[in-house]
Short mmCIF file of C-alpha atoms in Angstrom, two decimals:
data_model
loop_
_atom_site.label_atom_id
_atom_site.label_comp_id
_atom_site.label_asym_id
_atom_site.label_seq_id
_atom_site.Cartn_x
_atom_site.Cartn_y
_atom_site.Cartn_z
CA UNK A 21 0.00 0.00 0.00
CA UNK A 22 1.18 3.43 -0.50
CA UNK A 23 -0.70 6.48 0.69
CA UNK A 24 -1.71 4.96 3.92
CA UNK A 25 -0.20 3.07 6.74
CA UNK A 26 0.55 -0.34 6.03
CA UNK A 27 -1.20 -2.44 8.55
CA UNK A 28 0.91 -5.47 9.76
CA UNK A 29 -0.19 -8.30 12.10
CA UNK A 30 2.09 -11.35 12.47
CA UNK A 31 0.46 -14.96 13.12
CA UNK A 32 3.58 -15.94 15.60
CA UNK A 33 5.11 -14.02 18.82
CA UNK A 34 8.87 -15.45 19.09
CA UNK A 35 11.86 -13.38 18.85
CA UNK A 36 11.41 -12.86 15.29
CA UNK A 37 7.68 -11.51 15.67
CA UNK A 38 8.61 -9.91 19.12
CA UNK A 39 11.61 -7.82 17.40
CA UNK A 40 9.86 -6.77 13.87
CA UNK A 41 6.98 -5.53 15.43
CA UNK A 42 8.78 -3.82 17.91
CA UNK A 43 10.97 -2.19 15.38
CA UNK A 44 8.24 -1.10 12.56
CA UNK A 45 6.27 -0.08 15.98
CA UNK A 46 9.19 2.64 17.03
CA UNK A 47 9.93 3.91 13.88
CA UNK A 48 5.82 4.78 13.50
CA UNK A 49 6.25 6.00 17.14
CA UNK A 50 9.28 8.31 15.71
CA UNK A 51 7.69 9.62 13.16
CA UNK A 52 4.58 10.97 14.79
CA UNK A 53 7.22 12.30 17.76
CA UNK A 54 8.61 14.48 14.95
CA UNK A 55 5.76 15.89 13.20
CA UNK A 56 6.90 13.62 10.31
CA UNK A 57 3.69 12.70 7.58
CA UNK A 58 5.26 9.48 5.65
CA UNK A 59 3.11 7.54 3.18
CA UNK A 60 5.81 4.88 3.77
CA UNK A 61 4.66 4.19 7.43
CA UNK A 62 3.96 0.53 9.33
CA UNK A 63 1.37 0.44 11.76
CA UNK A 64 1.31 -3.34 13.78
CA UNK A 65 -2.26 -3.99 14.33
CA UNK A 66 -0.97 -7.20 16.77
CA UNK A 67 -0.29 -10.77 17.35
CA UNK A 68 -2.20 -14.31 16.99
CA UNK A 69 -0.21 -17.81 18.11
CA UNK A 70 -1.14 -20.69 19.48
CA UNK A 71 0.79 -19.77 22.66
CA UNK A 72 -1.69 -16.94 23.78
CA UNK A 73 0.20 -15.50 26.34
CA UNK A 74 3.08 -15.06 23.85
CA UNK A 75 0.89 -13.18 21.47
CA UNK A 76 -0.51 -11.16 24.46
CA UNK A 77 2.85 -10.43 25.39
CA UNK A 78 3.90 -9.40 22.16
CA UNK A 79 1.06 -7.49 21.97
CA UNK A 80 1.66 -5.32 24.89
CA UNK A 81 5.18 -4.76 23.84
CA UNK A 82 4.67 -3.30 20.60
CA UNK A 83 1.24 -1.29 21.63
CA UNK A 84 -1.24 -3.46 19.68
CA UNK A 85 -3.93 -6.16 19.77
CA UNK A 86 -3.97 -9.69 21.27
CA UNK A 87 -6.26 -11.86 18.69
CA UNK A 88 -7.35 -14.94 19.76
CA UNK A 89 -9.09 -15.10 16.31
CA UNK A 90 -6.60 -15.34 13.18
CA UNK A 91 -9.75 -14.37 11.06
CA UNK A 92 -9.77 -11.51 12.34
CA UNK A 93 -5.92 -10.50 12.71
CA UNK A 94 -5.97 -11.14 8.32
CA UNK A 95 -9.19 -8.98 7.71
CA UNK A 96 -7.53 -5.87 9.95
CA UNK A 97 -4.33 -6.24 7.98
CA UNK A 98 -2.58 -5.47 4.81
CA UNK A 99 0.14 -7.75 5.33
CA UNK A 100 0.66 -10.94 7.69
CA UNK A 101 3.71 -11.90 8.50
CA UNK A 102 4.03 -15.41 9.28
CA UNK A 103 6.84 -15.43 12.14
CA UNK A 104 6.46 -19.38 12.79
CA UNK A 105 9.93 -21.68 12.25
CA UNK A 106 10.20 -22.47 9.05
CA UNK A 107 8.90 -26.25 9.02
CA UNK A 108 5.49 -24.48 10.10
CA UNK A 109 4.81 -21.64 7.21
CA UNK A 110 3.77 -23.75 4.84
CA UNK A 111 0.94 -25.25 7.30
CA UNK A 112 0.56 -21.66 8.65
CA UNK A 113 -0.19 -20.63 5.24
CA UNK A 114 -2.14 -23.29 4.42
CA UNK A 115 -4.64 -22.44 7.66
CA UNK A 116 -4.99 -18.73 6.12
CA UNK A 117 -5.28 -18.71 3.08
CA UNK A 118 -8.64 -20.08 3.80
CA UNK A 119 -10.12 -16.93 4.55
CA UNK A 120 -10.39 -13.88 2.46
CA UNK A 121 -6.50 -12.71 1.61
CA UNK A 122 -7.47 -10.68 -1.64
CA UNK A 123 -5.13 -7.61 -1.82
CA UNK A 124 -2.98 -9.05 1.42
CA UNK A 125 0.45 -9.48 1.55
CA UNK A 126 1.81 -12.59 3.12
CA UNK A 127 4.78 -12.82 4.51
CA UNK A 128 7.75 -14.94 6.06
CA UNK A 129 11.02 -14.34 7.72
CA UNK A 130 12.84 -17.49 6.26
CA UNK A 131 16.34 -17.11 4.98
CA UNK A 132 16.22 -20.13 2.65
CA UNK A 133 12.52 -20.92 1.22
CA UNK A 134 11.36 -18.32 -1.49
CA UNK A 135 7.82 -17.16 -1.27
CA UNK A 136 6.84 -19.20 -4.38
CA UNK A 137 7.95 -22.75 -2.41
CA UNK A 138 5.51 -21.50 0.38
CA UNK A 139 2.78 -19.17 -1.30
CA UNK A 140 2.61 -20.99 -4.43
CA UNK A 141 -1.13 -20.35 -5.04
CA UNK A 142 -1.32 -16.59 -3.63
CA UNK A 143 -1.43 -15.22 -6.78
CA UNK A 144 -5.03 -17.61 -7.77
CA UNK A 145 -6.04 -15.82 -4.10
CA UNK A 146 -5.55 -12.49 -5.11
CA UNK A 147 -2.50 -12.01 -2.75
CA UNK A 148 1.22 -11.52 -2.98
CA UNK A 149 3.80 -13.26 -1.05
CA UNK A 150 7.12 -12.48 0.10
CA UNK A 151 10.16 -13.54 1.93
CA UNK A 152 11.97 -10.43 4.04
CA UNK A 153 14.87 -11.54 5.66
CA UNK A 154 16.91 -9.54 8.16
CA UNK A 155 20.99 -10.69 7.46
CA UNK A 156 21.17 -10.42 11.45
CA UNK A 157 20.84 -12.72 14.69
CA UNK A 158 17.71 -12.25 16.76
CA UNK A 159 19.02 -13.49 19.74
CA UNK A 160 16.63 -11.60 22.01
CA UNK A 161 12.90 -10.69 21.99
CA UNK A 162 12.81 -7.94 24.04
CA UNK A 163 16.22 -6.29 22.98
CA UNK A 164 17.11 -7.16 19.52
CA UNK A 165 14.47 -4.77 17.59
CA UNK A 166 17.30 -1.80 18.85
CA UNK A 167 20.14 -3.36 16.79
CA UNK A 168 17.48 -3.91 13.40
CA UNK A 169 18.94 0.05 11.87
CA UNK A 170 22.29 -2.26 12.05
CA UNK A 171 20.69 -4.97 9.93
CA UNK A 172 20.81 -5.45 6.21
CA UNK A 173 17.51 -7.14 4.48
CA UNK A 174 17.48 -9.41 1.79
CA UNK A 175 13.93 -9.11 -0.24
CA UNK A 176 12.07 -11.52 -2.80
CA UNK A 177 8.87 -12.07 -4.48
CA UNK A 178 6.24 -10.40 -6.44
CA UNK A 179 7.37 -7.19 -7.90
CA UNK A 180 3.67 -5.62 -7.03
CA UNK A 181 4.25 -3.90 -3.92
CA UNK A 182 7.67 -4.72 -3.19
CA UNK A 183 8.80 -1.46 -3.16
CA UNK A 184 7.29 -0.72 -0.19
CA UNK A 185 9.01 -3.02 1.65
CA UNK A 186 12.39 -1.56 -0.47
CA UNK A 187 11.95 1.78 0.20
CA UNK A 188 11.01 1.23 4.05
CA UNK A 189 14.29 -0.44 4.80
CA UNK A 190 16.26 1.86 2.64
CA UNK A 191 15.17 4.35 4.96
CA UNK A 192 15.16 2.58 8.60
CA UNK A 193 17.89 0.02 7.99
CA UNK A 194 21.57 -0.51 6.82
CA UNK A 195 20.62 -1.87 3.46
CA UNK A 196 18.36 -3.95 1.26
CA UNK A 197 18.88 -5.91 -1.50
CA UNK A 198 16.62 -7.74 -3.43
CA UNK A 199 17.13 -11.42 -4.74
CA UNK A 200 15.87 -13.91 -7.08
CA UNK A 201 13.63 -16.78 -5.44
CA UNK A 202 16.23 -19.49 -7.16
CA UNK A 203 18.98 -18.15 -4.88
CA UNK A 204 18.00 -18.33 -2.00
CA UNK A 205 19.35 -21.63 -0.56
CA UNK A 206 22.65 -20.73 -1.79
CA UNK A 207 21.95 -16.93 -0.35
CA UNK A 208 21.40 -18.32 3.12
CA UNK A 209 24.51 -20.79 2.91
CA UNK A 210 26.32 -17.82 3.00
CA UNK A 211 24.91 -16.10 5.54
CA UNK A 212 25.18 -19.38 7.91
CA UNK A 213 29.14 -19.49 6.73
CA UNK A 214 29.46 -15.95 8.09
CA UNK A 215 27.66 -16.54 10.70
CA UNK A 216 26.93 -19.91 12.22
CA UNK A 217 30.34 -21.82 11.26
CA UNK A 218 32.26 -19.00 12.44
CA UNK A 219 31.15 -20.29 15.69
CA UNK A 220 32.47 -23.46 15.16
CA UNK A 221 35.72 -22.10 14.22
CA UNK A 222 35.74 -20.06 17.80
CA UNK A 223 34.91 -23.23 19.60
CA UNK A 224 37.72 -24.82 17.73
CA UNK A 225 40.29 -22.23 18.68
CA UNK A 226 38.63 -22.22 22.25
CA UNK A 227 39.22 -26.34 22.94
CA UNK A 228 42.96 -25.61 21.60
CA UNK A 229 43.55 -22.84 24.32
CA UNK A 230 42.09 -24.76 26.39
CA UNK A 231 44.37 -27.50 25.82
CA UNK A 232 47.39 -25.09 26.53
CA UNK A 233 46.07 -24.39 29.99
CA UNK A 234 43.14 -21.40 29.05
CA UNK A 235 40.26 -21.42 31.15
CA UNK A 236 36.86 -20.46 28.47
CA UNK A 237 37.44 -16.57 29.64
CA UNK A 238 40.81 -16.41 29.64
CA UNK A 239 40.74 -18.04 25.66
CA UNK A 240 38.03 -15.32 24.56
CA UNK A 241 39.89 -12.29 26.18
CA UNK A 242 43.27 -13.65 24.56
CA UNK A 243 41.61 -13.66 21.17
CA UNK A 244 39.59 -10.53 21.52
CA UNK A 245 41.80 -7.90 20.00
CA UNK A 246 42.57 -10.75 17.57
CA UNK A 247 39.29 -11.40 16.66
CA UNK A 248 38.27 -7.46 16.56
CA UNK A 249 40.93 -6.21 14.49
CA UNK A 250 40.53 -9.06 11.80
CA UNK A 251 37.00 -8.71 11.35
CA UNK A 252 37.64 -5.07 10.83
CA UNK A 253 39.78 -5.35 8.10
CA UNK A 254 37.90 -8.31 6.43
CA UNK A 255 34.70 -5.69 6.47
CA UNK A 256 36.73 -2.32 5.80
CA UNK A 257 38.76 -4.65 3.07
CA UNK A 258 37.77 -7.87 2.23
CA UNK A 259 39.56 -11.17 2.83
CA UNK A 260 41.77 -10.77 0.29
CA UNK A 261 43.59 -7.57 1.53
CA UNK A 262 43.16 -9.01 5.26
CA UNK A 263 44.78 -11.93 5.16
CA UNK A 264 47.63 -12.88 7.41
CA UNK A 265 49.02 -16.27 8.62
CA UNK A 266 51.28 -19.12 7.82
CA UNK A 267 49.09 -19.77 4.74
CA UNK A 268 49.25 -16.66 3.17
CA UNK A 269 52.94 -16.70 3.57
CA UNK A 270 53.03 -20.32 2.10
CA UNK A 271 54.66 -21.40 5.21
CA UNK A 272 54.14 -25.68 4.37
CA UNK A 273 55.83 -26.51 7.38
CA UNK A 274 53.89 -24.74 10.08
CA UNK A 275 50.60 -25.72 8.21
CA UNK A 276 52.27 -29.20 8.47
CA UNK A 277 52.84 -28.99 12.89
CA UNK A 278 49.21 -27.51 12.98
CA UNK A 279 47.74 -30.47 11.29
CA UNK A 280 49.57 -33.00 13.38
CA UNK A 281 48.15 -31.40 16.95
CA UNK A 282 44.41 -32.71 15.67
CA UNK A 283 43.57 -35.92 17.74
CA UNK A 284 40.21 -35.57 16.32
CA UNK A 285 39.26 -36.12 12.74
CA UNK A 286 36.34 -34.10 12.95
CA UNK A 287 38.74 -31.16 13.88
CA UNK A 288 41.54 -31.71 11.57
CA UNK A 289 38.85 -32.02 8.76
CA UNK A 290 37.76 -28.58 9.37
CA UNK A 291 40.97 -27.12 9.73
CA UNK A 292 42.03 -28.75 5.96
CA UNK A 293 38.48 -27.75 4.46
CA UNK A 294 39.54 -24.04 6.05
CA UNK A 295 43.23 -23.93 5.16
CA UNK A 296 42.52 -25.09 1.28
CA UNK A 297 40.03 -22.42 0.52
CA UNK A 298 42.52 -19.79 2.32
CA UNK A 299 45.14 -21.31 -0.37
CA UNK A 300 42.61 -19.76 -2.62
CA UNK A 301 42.37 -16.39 -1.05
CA UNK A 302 46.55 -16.21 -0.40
CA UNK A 303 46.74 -17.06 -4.27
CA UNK A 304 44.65 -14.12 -4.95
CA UNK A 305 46.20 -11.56 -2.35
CA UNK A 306 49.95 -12.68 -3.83
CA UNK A 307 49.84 -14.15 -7.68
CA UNK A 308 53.75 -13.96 -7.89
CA UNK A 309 54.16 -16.48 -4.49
CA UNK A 310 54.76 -20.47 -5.03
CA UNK A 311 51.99 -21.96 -2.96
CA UNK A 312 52.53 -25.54 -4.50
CA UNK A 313 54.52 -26.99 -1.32
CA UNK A 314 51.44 -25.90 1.18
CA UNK A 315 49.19 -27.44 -1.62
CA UNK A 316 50.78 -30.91 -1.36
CA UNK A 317 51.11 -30.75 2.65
CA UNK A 318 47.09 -30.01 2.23
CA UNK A 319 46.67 -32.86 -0.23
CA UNK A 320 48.92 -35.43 1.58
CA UNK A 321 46.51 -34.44 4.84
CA UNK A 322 43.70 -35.26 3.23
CA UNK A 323 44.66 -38.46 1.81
#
């Protein structure tokens, strides 16, 4: 819609319902705080789940309505968002789209189903469906709707009304970017490689400190200006330019004493899997250097 308030309820109160609404709610709340008249406005009309007390929570938090009828949450609203886990929006849907959704927008939060794997039929319904994706953790529902300016949004299906949701971001959030359908498995794989295997890489360094004698705070204050000033340059500069360490100086041999202090194979399998595709980045920071003799330590590892 454009010329009035879009009116948003969302059929699911966990963090991801808690922290949207919550977010479209203050920048509304801004807004009218600074005389501001925007046709590209978001008012939450509230919250239906199962969990009742979770929808009346969320309700109360973002200043809406507690339905106990999800009827009656689609007819007040332009667009639903369906803020369920992602095994549930296709039976979430399915329960909807039952009632009268001509000229609605549904909505999910998933970062890897497209709207047409979910909302197939919308279209034959006289809706549009979409898939609006926040590149950010939502590790809290009562505190993460202050970081969402921080967050960048990834944004697919029908080109009617899209726009909307474009230009809203563009002007609450970091950034937006809009992406085929088709993508969006391999879109989310790299979000979860930025993201959730990073983790796994911490824990990896973590059990290795701890193995020299590091209690778990202790390890993380160690690694914290090492950490900080890394991600810095990989975000100011890319990985290319950032890159430091025995494999982008083609050192073979200490590559060779890191891979015998695995016990695990689990561990020295994800060191390898790293190291290789850092061969790849080291090649691309320094084109003139011989990497072949880290190559063939890497092969003969994984042999």
């Amino acid at each position: 819609m454009v010329g009035d308030n879009m009116k948003v309820g969302f059929v699911g109160a966990g963090k991801v319902g808690f922290s949207l609404g919550k977010f479209f709610a203050e920048n509304s709340k801004a807004c009218e705080a600074s005389g501001l008249n925007s046709d590209n406005q978001i008012q939450v009309t509230g919250y239906y789940s199962r969990h009742e007390e979770s929808a009346g929570e969320a309700a109360e938090f973002t200043n809406s309505k507690f339905y106990k009828d999800v009827e009656l949450l689609v007819k007040d609203s332009d667009a639903i968002f369906l803020t369920v886990p992602d095994g549930a929006i296709k039976s979430t849907y399915d329960r909807i789209k039952v009632f009268d959704i001509t000229n609605k927008q549904i909505c999910h939060c998933s970062g890897v189903l497209s709207s047409g794997e979910v909302f197939s039929d919308a279209g034959e319904r006289g809706a549009c469906g979409y898939s609006i994706h926040p590149l950010f953790p939502v590790s809290d529902k009562l505190n993460s709707y202050r970081e969402m300016p921080d967050a960048f949004f990834c944004l697919e299906g029908e080109e009617h009304g899209i726009r909307f949701w474009e230009q809203y971001i563009q002007t609450h959030c970091r950034g937006v970017k809009l992406i085929n359908g088709n993508d969006k498995v391999k879109y989310h794989a790299a979000c979860a490689i930025a993201s959730n295997l990073y983790c796994a890489l911490m824990q990896e360094s973590l059990e290795l400190l701890g193995q020299c004698g590091f209690d778990r705070d202790e390890a993380l204050k160690a690694l914290a200006a090492l950490v900080e000033s890394n991600t810095r340059h990989i975000l100011e500069d890319g990985p290319v330019k950032a890159l430091t360490g025995p494999v982008e100086r083609g050192d073979a041999g200490t590559v060779d004493k890191h891979i015998g202090c695995f016990t695990r194979d689990a561990d020295r399998n994800l060191y390898l899997a790293a190291s290789s595709k850092l061969v790849e980045v080291a090649q691309a920071k320094n084109p003139e250097r011989d990497y072949e003799p880290l190559k063939k330590v890497l092969d003969t590892a994984e042999r």
